[in-house]
XYZ file of C-alpha atoms in Angstrom:
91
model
C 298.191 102.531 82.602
C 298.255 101.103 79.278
C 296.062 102.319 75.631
C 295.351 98.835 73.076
C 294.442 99.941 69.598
C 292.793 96.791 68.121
C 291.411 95.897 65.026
C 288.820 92.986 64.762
C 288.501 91.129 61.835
C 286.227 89.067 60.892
C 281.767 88.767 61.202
C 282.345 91.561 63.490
C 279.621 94.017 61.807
C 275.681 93.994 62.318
C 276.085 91.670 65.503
C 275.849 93.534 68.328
C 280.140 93.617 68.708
C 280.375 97.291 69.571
C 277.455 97.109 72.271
C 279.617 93.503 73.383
C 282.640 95.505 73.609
C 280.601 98.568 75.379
C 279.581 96.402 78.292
C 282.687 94.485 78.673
C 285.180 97.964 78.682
C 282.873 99.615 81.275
C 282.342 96.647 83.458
C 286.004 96.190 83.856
C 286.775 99.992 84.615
C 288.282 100.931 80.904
C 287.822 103.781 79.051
C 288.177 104.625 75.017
C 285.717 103.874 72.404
C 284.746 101.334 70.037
C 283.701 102.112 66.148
C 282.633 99.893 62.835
C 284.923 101.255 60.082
C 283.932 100.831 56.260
C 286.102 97.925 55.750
C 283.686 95.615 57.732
C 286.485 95.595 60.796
C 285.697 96.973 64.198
C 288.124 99.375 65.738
C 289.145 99.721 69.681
C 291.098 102.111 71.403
C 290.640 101.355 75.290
C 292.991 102.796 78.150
C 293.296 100.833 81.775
C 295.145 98.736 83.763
C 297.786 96.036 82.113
C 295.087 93.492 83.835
C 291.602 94.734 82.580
C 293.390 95.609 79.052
C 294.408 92.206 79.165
C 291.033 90.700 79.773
C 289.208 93.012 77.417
C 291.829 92.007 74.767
C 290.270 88.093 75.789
C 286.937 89.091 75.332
C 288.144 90.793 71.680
C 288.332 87.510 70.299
C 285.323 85.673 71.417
C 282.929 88.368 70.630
C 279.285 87.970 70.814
C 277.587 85.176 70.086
C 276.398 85.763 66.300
C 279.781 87.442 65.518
C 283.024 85.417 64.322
C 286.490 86.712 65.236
C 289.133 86.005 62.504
C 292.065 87.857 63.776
C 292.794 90.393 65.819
C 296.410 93.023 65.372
C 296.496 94.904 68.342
C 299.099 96.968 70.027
C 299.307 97.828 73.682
C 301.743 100.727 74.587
C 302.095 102.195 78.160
C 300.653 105.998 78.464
C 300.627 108.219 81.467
C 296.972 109.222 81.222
C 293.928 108.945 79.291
C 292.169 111.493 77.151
C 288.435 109.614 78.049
C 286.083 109.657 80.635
C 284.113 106.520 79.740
C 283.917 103.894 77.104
C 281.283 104.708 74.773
C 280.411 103.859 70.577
C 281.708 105.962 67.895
C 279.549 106.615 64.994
């Protein structure tokens, strides 16, 4: 198992990103959370499998259609377990 911390730069705010990045994480099996912070980023901290980390990383940096990635810093870091039991939008 693996935990990405990501933060999304870019039009990533008041374009559905978080709900994007909702459906995405729990389609592939991944759990963590996804939050808008107050410097217009988005913030991601998912745990899963090397391989659905991997492809929710992908999906990171196309985004939604209204939204416009500029960069993404991420780290991924191996972990024994995680501390969620779903993926779900922090306020």
């Amino acid at each position: 198992m693996v935990k990405l911390h990501a933060i999304v730069y870019g039009r990533v705010q008041g374009v559905g990103f978080r709900y994007f990045v909702q459906r995405q994480a729990t389609r592939l099996g991944v759990k963590g959370w996804v939050r808008n912070n107050s410097d217009g980023t988005v913030e991601v901290l998912a745990y899963g499998e090397e391989t659905e980390i991997s492809k929710l990383l992908s999906s990171l940096y196309q985004g939604p259609s209204m939204s416009y990635v500029m960069e993404v810093k991420h780290s991924v870091e191996r972990v024994d377990s995680c501390p969620f039991e779903s993926f779900f939008i922090r306020y």
